[in-house]
Short mmCIF file of C-alpha atoms in Angstrom, two decimals:
data_model
loop_
_atom_site.label_atom_id
_atom_site.label_comp_id
_atom_site.label_asym_id
_atom_site.label_seq_id
_atom_site.Cartn_x
_atom_site.Cartn_y
_atom_site.Cartn_z
CA UNK G 3 26.85 -5.99 4.93
CA UNK G 4 26.03 -5.76 1.20
CA UNK G 5 22.28 -6.59 2.43
CA UNK G 6 22.49 -3.83 5.22
CA UNK G 7 23.86 -1.23 2.79
CA UNK G 8 20.95 -2.35 0.19
CA UNK G 9 18.13 -1.82 2.98
CA UNK G 10 20.27 1.70 3.74
CA UNK G 11 19.48 2.67 0.17
CA UNK G 12 16.15 1.75 0.01
CA UNK G 13 15.04 3.08 3.41
CA UNK G 14 16.85 6.61 2.06
CA UNK G 15 15.06 6.70 -0.85
CA UNK G 16 11.88 6.03 0.90
CA UNK G 17 12.30 9.35 3.01
CA UNK G 18 12.50 10.79 0.00
CA UNK G 19 10.53 9.72 -2.54
CA UNK G 20 8.38 6.33 -2.14
CA UNK G 21 7.69 5.45 -5.74
CA UNK G 22 11.32 5.65 -6.26
CA UNK G 23 12.52 3.57 -3.09
CA UNK G 24 10.36 0.56 -4.39
CA UNK G 25 11.48 -0.28 -7.67
CA UNK G 26 15.00 0.60 -6.68
CA UNK G 27 14.40 -2.14 -3.97
CA UNK G 28 13.58 -4.39 -6.80
CA UNK G 29 16.21 -3.80 -8.97
CA UNK G 30 18.63 -4.30 -5.84
CA UNK G 31 17.34 -7.44 -6.13
CA UNK G 32 15.72 -7.33 -2.56
CA UNK G 33 12.72 -9.62 -1.55
CA UNK G 34 9.56 -8.13 -2.07
CA UNK G 35 8.81 -8.58 1.85
CA UNK G 36 11.80 -6.66 2.85
CA UNK G 37 11.50 -4.04 -0.08
CA UNK G 38 8.17 -3.29 1.01
CA UNK G 39 8.92 -2.83 4.62
CA UNK G 40 11.92 -0.70 4.19
CA UNK G 41 10.48 1.54 1.59
CA UNK G 42 7.40 1.72 4.10
CA UNK G 43 9.91 2.43 7.00
CA UNK G 44 11.85 5.16 4.96
CA UNK G 45 8.03 7.17 4.20
CA UNK G 46 7.34 7.39 7.85
CA UNK G 47 10.75 8.57 8.73
CA UNK G 48 10.35 10.83 5.90
CA UNK G 49 7.26 12.21 7.37
CA UNK G 50 7.98 11.97 11.03
CA UNK G 51 10.97 14.42 9.91
CA UNK G 52 8.69 16.65 8.42
CA UNK G 53 6.58 16.82 11.43
CA UNK G 54 8.83 17.35 13.90
CA UNK G 55 11.53 19.80 12.44
CA UNK G 56 8.80 21.38 9.57
CA UNK G 57 7.56 24.47 12.10
CA UNK G 58 10.45 25.34 14.13
CA UNK G 59 12.82 25.14 10.73
CA UNK G 60 10.10 27.29 8.73
CA UNK G 61 9.99 29.90 11.64
CA UNK G 62 13.79 29.80 11.84
CA UNK G 63 14.23 30.30 8.10
CA UNK G 64 11.26 33.35 8.17
CA UNK G 65 13.06 34.88 10.77
CA UNK G 66 15.93 35.00 9.56
CA UNK G 67 15.38 36.37 6.23
CA UNK G 68 12.76 39.00 7.25
CA UNK G 69 13.09 39.34 11.05
CA UNK G 70 9.30 38.76 11.35
CA UNK G 71 7.72 35.01 12.78
CA UNK G 72 5.18 33.83 10.54
CA UNK G 73 2.06 32.23 12.78
CA UNK G 74 -0.89 32.19 11.11
CA UNK G 75 -0.71 31.23 7.25
CA UNK G 76 -3.63 30.83 4.71
CA UNK G 77 -3.96 26.47 5.67
CA UNK G 78 -3.95 27.44 9.36
CA UNK G 79 -6.92 30.23 8.30
CA UNK G 80 -8.56 27.39 6.13
CA UNK G 81 -7.81 24.79 8.84
CA UNK G 82 -10.01 26.87 11.88
CA UNK G 83 -12.74 27.53 9.39
CA UNK G 84 -13.43 24.22 7.35
CA UNK G 85 -11.61 21.54 9.34
CA UNK G 86 -10.21 18.56 8.44
CA UNK G 87 -12.39 17.89 5.23
CA UNK G 88 -11.78 21.89 4.23
CA UNK G 89 -8.24 21.29 3.92
CA UNK G 90 -8.21 18.10 2.50
CA UNK G 91 -10.61 19.33 -0.38
CA UNK G 92 -8.38 22.19 -0.59
CA UNK G 93 -5.02 20.75 -0.66
CA UNK G 94 -4.76 19.41 -4.18
CA UNK G 95 -6.23 22.73 -5.61
CA UNK G 96 -3.05 24.67 -3.53
CA UNK G 97 -0.41 22.47 -3.66
CA UNK G 98 -0.72 19.93 -6.23
CA UNK G 99 -1.23 15.94 -5.99
#
């Protein structure tokens, strides 16, 4: 039971931040393979959560706050104009590393 709690802790921290989950797994004295798998799984789950719930949550918050639904933003315009490469080159400047 204690092992499962440690693994779930690393997965939960992996959802929030990958680079916090790895040292935590080592601090909890988990095997390095288990630490890597659990933190990677948490990171993937965090990304899936953002992908699945991000757009609908953003639209819901905007509609609730302003009463207007925002369909097209600046990133969407960059995506349409320059594609993946343009968005990849511009996003560190806009959002940071």
